[in-house]
C-alpha positions as YAML, in Angstrom:
chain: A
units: angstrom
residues:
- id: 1
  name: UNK
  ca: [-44.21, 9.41, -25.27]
- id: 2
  name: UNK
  ca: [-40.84, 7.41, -25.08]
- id: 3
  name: UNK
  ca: [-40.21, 4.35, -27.07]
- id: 4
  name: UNK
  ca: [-38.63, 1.40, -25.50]
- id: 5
  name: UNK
  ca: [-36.97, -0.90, -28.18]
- id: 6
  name: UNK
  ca: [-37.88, -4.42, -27.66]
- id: 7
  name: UNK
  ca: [-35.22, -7.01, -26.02]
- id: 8
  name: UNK
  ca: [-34.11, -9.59, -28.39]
- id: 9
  name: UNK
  ca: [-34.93, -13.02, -27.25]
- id: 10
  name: UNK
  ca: [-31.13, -13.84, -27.20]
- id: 11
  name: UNK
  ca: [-30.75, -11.42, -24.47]
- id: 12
  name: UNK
  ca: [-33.81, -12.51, -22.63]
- id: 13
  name: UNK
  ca: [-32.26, -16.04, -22.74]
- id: 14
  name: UNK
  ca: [-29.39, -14.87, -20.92]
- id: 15
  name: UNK
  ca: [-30.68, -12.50, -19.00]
- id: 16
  name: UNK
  ca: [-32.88, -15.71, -17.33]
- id: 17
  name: UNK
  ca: [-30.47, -18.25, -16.97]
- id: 18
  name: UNK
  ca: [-29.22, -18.65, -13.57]
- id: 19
  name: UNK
  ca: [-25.95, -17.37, -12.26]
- id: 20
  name: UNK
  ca: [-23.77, -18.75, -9.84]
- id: 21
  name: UNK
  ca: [-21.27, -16.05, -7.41]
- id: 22
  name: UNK
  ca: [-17.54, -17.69, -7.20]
- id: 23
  name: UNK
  ca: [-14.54, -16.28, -5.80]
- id: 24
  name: UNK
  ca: [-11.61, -16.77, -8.69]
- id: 25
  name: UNK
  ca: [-8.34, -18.07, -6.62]
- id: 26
  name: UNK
  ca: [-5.81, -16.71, -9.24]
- id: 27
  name: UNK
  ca: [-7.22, -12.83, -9.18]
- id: 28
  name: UNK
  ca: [-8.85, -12.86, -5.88]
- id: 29
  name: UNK
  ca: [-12.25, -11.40, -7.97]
- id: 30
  name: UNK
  ca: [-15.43, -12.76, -7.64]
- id: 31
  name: UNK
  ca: [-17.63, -13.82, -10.52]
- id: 32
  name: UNK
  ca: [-20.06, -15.15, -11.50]
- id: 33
  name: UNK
  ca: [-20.50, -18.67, -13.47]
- id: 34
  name: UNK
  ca: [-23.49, -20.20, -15.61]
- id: 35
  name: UNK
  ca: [-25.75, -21.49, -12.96]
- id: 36
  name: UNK
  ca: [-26.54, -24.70, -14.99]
- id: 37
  name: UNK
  ca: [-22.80, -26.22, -15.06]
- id: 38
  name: UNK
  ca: [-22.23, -29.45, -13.17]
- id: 39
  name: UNK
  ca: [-20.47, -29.79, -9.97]
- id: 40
  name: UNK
  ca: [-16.86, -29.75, -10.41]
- id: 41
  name: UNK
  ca: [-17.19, -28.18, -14.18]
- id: 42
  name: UNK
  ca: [-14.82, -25.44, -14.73]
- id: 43
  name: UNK
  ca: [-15.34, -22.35, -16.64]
- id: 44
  name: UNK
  ca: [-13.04, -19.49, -17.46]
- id: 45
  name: UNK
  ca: [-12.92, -16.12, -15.38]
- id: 46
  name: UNK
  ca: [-13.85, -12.99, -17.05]
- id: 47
  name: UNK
  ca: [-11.41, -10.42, -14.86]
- id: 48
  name: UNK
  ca: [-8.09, -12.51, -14.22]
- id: 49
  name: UNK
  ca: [-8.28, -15.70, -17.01]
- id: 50
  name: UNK
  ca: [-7.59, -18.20, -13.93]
- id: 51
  name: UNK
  ca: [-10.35, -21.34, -13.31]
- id: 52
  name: UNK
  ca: [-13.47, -20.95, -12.32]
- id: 53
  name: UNK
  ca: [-15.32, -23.67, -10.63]
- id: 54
  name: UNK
  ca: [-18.89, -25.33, -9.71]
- id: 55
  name: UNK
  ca: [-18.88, -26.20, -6.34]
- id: 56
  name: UNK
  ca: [-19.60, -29.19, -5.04]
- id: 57
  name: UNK
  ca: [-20.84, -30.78, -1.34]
- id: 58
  name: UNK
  ca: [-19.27, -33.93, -0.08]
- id: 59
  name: UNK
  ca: [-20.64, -34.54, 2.89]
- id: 60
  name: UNK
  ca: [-20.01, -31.48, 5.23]
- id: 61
  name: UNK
  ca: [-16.80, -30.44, 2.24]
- id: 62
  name: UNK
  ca: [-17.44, -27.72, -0.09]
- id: 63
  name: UNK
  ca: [-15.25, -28.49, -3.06]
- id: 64
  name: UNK
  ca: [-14.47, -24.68, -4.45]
- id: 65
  name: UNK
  ca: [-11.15, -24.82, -6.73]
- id: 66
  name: UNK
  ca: [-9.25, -27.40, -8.52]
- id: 67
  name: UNK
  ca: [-5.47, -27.41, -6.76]
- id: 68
  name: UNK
  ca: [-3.81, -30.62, -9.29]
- id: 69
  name: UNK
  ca: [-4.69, -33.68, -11.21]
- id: 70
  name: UNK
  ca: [-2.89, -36.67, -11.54]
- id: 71
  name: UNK
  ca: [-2.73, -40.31, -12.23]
- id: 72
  name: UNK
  ca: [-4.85, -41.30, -9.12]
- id: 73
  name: UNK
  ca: [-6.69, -38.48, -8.67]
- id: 74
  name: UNK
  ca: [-7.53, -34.89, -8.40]
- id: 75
  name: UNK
  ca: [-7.00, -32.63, -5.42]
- id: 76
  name: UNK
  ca: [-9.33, -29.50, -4.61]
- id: 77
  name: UNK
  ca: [-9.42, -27.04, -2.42]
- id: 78
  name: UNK
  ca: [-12.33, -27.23, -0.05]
- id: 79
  name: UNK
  ca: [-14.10, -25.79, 2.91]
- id: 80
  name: UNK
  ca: [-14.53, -27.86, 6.27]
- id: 81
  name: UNK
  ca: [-17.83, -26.24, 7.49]
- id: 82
  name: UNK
  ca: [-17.98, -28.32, 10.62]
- id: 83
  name: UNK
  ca: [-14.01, -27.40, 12.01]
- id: 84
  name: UNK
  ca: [-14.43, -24.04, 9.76]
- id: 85
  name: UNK
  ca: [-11.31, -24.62, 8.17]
- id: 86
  name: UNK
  ca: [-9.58, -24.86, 4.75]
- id: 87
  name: UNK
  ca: [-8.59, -28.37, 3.25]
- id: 88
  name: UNK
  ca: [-7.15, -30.08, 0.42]
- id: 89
  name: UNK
  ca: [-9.45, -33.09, -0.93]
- id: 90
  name: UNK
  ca: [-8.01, -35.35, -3.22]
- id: 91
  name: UNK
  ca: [-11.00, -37.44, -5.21]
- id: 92
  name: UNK
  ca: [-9.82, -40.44, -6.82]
- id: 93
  name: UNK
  ca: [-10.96, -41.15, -10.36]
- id: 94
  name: UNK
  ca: [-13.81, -42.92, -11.22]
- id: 95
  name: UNK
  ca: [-12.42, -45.05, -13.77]
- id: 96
  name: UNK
  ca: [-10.01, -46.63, -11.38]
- id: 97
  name: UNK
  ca: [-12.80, -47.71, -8.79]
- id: 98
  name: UNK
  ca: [-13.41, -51.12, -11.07]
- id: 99
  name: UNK
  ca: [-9.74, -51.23, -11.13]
- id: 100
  name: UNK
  ca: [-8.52, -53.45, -8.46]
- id: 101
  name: UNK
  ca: [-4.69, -52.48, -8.32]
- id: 102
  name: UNK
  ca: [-5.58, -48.98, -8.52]
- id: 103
  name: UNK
  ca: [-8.13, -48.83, -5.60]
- id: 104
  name: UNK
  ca: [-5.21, -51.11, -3.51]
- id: 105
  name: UNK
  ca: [-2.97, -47.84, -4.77]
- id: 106
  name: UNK
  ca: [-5.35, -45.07, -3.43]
- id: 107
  name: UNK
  ca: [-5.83, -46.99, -0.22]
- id: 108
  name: UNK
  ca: [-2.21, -47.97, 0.58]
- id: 109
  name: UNK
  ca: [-1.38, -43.97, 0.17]
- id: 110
  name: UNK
  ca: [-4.62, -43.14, 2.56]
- id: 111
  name: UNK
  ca: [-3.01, -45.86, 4.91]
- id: 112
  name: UNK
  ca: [0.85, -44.94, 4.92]
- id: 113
  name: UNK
  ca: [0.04, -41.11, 5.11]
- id: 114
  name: UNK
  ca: [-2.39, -41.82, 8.39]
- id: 115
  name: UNK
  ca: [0.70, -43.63, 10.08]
- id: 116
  name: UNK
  ca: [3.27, -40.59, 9.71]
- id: 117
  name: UNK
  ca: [3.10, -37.45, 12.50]
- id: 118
  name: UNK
  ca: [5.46, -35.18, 11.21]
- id: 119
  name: UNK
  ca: [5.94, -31.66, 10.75]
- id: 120
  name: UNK
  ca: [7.08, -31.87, 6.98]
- id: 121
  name: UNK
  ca: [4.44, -34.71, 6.22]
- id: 122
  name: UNK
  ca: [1.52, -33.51, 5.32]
- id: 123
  name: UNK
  ca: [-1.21, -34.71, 8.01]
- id: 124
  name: UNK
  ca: [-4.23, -36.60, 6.63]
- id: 125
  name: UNK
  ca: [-7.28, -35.86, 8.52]
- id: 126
  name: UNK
  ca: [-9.80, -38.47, 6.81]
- id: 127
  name: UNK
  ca: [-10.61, -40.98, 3.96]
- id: 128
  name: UNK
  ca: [-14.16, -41.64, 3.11]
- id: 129
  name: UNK
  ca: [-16.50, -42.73, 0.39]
- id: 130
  name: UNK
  ca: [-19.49, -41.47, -0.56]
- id: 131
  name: UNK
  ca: [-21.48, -43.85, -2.72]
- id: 132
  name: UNK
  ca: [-18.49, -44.67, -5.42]
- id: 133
  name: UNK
  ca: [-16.48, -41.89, -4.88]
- id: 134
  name: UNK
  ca: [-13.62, -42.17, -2.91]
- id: 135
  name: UNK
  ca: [-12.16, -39.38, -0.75]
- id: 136
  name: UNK
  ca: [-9.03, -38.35, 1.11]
- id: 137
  name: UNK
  ca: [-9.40, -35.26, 3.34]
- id: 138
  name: UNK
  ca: [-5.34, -33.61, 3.85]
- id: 139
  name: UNK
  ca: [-3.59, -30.59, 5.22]
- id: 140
  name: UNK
  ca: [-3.67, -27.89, 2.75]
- id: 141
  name: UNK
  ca: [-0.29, -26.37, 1.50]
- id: 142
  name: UNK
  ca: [-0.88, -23.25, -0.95]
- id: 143
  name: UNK
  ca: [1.97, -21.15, -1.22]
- id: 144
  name: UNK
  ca: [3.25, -23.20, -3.83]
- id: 145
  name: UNK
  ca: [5.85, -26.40, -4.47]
- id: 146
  name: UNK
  ca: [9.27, -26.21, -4.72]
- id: 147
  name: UNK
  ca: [9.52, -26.71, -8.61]
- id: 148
  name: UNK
  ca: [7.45, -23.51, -8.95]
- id: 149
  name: UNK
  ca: [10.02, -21.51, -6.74]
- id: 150
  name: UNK
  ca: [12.91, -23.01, -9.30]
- id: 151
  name: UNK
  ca: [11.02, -21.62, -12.55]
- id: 152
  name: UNK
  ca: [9.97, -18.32, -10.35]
- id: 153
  name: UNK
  ca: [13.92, -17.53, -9.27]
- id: 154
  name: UNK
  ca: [15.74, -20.15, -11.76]
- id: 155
  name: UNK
  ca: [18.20, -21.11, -8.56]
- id: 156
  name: UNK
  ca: [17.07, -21.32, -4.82]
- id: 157
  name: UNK
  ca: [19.22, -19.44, -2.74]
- id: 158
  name: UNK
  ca: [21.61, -22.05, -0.80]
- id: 159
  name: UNK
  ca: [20.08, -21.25, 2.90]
- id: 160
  name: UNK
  ca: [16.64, -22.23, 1.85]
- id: 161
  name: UNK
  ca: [18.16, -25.41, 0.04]
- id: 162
  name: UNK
  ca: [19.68, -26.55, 2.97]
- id: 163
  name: UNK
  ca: [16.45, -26.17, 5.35]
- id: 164
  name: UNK
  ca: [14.25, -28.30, 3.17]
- id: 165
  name: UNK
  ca: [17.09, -30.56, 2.70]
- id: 166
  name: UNK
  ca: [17.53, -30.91, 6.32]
- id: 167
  name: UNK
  ca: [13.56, -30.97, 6.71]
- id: 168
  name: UNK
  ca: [12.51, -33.45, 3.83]
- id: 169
  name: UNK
  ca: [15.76, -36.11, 4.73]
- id: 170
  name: UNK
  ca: [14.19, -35.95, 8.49]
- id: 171
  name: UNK
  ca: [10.42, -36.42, 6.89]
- id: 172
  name: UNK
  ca: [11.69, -39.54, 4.96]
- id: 173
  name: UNK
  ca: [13.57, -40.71, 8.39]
- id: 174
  name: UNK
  ca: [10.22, -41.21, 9.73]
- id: 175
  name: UNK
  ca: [8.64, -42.69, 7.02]
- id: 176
  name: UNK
  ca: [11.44, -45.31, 7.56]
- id: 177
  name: UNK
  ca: [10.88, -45.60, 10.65]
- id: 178
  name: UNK
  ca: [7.47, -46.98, 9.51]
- id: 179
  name: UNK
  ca: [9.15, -49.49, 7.49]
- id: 180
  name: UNK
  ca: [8.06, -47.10, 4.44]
- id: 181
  name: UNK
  ca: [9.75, -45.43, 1.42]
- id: 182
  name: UNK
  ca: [8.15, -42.46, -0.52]
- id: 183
  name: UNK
  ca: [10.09, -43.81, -4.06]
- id: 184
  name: UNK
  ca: [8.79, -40.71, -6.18]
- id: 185
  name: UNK
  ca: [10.62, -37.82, -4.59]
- id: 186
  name: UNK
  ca: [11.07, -34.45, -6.75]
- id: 187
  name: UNK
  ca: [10.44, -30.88, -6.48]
- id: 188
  name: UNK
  ca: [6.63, -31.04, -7.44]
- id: 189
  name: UNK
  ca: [6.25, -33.48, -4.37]
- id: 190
  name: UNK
  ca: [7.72, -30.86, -2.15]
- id: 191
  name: UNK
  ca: [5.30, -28.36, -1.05]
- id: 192
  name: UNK
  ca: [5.21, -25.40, 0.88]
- id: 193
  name: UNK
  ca: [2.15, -24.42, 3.47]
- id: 194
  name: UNK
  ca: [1.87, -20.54, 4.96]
- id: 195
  name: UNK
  ca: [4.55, -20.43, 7.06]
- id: 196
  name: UNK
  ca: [7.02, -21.19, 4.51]
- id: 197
  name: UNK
  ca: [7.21, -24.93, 5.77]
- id: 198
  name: UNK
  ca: [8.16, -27.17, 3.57]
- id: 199
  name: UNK
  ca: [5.35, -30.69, 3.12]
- id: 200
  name: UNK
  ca: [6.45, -33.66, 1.54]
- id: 201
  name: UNK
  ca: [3.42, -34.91, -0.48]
- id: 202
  name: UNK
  ca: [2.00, -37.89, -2.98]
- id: 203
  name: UNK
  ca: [2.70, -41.02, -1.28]
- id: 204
  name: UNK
  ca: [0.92, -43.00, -3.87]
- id: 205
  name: UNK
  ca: [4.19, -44.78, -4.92]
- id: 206
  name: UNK
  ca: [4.85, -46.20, -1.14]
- id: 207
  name: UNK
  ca: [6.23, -49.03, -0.51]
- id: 208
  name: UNK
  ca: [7.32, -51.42, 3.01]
- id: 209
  name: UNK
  ca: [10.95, -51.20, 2.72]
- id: 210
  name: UNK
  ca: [11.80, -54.70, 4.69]
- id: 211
  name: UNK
  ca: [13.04, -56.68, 1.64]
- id: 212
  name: UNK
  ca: [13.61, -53.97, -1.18]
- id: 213
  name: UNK
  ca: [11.45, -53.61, -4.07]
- id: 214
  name: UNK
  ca: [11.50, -56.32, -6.91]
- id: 215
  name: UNK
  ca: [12.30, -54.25, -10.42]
- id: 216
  name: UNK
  ca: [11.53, -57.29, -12.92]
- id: 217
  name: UNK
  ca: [8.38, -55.87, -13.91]
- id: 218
  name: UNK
  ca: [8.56, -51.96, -13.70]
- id: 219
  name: UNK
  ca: [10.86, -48.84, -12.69]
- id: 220
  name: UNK
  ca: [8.51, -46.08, -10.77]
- id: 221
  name: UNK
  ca: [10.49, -42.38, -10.33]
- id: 222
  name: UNK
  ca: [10.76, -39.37, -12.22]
- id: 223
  name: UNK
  ca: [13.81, -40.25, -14.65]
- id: 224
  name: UNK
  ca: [15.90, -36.46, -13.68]
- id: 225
  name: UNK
  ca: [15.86, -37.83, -9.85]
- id: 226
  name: UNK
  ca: [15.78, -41.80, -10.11]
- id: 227
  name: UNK
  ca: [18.50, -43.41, -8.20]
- id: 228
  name: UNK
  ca: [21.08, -45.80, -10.34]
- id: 229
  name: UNK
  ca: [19.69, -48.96, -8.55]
- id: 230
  name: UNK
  ca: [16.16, -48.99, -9.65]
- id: 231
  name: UNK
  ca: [17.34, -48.30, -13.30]
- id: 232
  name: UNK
  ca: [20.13, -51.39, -12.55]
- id: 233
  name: UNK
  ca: [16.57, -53.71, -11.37]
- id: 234
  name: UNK
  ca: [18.56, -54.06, -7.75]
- id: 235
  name: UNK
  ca: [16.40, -53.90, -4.62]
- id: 236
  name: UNK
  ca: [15.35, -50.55, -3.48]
- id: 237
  name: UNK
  ca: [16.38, -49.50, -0.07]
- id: 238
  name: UNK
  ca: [15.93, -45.69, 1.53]
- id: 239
  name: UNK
  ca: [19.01, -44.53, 0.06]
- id: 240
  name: UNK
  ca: [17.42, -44.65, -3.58]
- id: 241
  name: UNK
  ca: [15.09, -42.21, -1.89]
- id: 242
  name: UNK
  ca: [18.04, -40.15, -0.56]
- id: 243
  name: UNK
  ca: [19.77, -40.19, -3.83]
- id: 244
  name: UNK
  ca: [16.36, -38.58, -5.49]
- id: 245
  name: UNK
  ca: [15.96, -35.95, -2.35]
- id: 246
  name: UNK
  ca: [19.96, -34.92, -3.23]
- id: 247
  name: UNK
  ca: [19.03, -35.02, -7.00]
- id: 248
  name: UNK
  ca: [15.83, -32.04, -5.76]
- id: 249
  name: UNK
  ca: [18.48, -30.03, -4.42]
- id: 250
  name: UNK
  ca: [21.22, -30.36, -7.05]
- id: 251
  name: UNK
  ca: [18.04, -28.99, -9.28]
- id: 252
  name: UNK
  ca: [17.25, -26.25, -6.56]
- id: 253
  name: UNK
  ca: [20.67, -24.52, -5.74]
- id: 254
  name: UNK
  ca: [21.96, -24.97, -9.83]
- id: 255
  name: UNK
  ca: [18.70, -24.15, -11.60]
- id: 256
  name: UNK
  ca: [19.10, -27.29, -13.63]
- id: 257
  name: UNK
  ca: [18.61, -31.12, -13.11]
- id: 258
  name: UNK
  ca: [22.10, -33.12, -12.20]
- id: 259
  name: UNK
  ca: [22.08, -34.52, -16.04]
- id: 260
  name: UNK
  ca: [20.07, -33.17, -19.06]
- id: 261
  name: UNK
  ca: [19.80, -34.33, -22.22]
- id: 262
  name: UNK
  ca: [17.52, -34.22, -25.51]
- id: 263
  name: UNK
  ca: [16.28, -37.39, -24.71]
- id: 264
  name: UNK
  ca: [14.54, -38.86, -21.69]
- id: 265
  name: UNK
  ca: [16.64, -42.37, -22.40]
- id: 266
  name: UNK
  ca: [19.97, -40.11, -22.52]
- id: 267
  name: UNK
  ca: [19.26, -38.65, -18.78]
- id: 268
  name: UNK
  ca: [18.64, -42.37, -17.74]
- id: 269
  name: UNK
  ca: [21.89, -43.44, -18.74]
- id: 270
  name: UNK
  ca: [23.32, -40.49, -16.86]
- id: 271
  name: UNK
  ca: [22.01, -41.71, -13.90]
- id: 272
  name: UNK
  ca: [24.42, -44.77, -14.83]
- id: 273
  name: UNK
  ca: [27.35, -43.59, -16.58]
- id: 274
  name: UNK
  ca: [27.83, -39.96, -16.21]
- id: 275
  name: UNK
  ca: [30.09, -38.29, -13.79]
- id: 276
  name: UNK
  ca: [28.42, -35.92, -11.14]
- id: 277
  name: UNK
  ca: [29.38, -32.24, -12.05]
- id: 278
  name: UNK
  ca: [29.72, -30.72, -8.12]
- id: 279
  name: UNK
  ca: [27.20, -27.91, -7.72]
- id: 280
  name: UNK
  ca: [29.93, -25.69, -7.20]
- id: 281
  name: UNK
  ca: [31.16, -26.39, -10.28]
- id: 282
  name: UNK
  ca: [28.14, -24.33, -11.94]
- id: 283
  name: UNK
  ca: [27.72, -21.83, -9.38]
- id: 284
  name: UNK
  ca: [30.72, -20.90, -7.67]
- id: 285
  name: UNK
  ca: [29.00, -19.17, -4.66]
- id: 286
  name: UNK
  ca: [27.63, -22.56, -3.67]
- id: 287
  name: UNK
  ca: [30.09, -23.38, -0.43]
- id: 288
  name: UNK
  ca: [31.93, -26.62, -0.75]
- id: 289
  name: UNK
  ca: [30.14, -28.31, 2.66]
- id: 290
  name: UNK
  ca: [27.12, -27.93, 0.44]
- id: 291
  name: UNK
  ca: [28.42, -29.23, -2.41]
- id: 292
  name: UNK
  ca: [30.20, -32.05, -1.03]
- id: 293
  name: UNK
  ca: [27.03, -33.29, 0.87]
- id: 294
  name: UNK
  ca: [24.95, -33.58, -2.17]
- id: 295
  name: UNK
  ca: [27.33, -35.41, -4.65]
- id: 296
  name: UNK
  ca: [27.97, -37.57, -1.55]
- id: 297
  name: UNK
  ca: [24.21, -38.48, -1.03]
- id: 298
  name: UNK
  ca: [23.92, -39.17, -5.01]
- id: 299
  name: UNK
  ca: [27.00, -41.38, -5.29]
- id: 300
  name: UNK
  ca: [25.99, -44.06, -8.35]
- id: 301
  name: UNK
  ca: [26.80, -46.93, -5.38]
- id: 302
  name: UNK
  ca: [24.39, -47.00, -2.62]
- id: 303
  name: UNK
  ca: [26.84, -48.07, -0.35]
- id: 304
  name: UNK
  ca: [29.41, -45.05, -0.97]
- id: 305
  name: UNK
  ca: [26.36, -42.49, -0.32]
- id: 306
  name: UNK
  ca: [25.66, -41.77, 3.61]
- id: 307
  name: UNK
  ca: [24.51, -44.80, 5.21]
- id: 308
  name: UNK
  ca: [21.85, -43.35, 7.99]
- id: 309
  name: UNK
  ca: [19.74, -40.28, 7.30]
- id: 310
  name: UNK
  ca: [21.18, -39.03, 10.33]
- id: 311
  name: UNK
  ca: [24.66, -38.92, 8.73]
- id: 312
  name: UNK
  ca: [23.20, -36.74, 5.81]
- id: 313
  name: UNK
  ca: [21.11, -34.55, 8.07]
- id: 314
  name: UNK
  ca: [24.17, -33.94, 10.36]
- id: 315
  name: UNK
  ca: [26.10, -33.16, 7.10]
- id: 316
  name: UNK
  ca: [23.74, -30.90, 5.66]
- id: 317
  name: UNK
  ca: [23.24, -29.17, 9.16]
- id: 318
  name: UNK
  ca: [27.08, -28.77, 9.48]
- id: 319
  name: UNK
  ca: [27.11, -27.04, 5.96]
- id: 320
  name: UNK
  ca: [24.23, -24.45, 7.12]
- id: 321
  name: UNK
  ca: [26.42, -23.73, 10.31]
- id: 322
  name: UNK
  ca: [29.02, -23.09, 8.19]
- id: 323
  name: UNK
  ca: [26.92, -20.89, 5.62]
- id: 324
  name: UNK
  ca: [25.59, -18.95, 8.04]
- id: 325
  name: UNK
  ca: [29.00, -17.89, 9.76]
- id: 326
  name: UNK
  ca: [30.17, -17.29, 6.53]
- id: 327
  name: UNK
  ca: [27.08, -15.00, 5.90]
- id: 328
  name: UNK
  ca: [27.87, -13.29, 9.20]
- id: 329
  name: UNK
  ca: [31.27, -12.56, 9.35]
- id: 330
  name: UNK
  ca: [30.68, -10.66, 5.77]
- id: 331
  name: UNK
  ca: [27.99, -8.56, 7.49]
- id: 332
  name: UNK
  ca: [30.74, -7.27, 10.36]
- id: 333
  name: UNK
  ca: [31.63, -4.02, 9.39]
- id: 334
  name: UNK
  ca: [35.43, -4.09, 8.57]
- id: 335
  name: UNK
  ca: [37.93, -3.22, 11.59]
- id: 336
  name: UNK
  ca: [39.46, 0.32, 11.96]
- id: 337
  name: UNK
  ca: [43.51, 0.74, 11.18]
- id: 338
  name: UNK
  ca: [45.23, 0.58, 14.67]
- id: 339
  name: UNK
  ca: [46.82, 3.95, 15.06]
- id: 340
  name: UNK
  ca: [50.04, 4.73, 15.99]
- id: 341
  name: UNK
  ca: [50.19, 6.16, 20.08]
- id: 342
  name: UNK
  ca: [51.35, 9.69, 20.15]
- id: 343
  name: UNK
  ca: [53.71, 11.08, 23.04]
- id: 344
  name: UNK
  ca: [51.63, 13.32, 25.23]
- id: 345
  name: UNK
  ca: [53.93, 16.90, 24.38]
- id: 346
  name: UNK
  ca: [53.26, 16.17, 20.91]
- id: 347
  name: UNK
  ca: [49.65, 15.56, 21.34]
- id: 348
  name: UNK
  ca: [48.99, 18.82, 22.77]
- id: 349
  name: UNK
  ca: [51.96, 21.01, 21.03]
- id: 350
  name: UNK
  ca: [50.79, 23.75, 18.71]
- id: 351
  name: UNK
  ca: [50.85, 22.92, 14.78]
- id: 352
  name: UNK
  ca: [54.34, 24.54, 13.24]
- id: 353
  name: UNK
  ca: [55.90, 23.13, 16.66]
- id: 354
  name: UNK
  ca: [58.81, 20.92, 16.82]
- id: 355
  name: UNK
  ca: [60.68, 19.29, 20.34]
- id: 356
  name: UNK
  ca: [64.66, 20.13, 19.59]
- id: 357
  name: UNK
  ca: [66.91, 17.19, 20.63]
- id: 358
  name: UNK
  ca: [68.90, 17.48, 23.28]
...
């Protein structure tokens, strides 16, 4: 006769509550979550400490992992089970549906994002709302943002730099094209899909660009990219946008913003007052075409900084051509000696064997 001890009514408890079978993004692992948490909730993952979440249904979307929050909303990643395909959803937050200037805000990025067809933009497939929850359905970009590959290798090595330069400038081209300017560009908005592609992102600072943007009220930018003129209350043109793509890759190829300081008020005045150090300056690898082209494009005037995206794409193209012949003339292995031609006798004479002069 065995005896079975009896199971406490702790375990019992747990051994009955429903269990839910997630995959954990960070470790790959799947795991399983408490089957009673709400959509969206998050809980912690046993294996690999990343996020765990609830998934959720929105419409024919599966919601299965939380990708960023911000001010307007937060973006998942989801599952298209109609197109079997992977997306990025970005839910906007409730709170702001009874706010009328930010509902205008989520809908004038779902609008400007629709109009723009380019390779570096990321493409937005659909905008919805499902009872009072509004929805944006984008291209999904997962191998991380450009300010993660800065912390990951402190400095971005200067070919790279000068592809998403040459990328992102031709990205904000078309925007302008559509009459619109991004106004919040930095390395976080700067992602990078699969293929290593680089995706401009966050449009929900847009703006038309016909008359320039009136500063009496507020400044919008990130203060370690903001261009002079917004900080001066002048109108905002594209080249404020320029001036904040150059400030991304002064950050990328150095490892540091253009101008640091204790205080956020300190970098402002930077912006203003403070003489560009040249990249090269701080990294003396960094080849001058490069350098030149950025502290060009984030001159403190507007009017001294290239006055076409085309001029600044050209630039920064020229500078790559340049890098790259540099890069492959190093590579060459280095030429033989010439060597001195020997008269034929000599050649073939015996060793110890001199021709006497006649």
């Amino acid at each position: 006769m065995c005896y079975v001890a009896p199971v406490s009514s702790e375990v019992e408890e747990t051994q009955s509550k429903p269990l839910k079978l997630v995959n954990c993004v960070s470790c790959g692992a799947n795991a399983f979550i408490p089957g009673e948490l709400r959509p969206l909730e998050i809980a912690s993952c046993s294996k690999g400490g990343g996020e765990l979440m609830m998934p959720m249904m929105l419409e024919h979307f599966e919601l299965n992992s939380r990708i960023a929050a911000g001010g307007m909303g937060t973006v998942y990643r989801a599952t298209d089970s109609v197109l079997k395909r992977d997306v990025a959803i970005k839910l906007m937050q409730p709170e702001l549906v009874e706010d009328e200037e930010g509902l205008e805000g989520f809908y004038a990025e779902a609008r400007a994002m629709a109009k723009l067809n380019h390779t570096n933009i990321i493409h937005v497939y659909q905008f919805g709302q499902l009872k009072n929850q509004l929805y944006l359905v984008m291209e999904l970009a997962l191998a991380g943002s450009l300010d993660q590959l800065i912390d990951q290798h402190r400095a971005v090595s200067e070919l790279q730099v000068l592809d998403v330069g040459i990328k992102i400038a031709s990205a904000l081209d078309a925007a302008l094209k559509h009459k619109l300017l991004h106004r919040d560009i930095k390395p976080g908005n700067i992602l990078f899909n699969a293929d290593n592609e680089p995706k401009l992102v966050d449009f929900g600072l847009v703006c038309k660009s016909e008359a320039g943007v009136d500063y009496s009220e507020q400044i919008w930018g990130t203060p370690y990219y903001i261009a002079p003129e917004k900080l001066r209350r002048e109108p905002e043109t594209f080249l404020a946008d320029m001036y904040s793509l150059a400030g991304t890759l002064y950050h990328s190829i150095t490892g540091h913003t253009p101008f640091e300081a204790p205080a956020i008020d300190d970098v402002v005045l930077a912006h203003l007052n403070t003489p560009l150090t040249p990249p090269h300056k701080w990294v003396s690898s960094i080849t001058s075409p490069t350098s030149d082209a950025i502290v060009r494009a984030m001159e403190k005037k507007p009017a001294k900084r290239y006055q076409s995206y085309d001029e600044f794409i050209m630039a920064l193209t020229a500078a790559r051509s340049q890098l790259l012949r540099s890069q492959a003339a190093s590579s060459l292995p280095s030429k033989p000696r010439p060597v001195k031609p020997v008269a034929a006798e000599e050649a073939t004479a015996p060793r110890g064997w001199f021709r006497r002069k006649k």
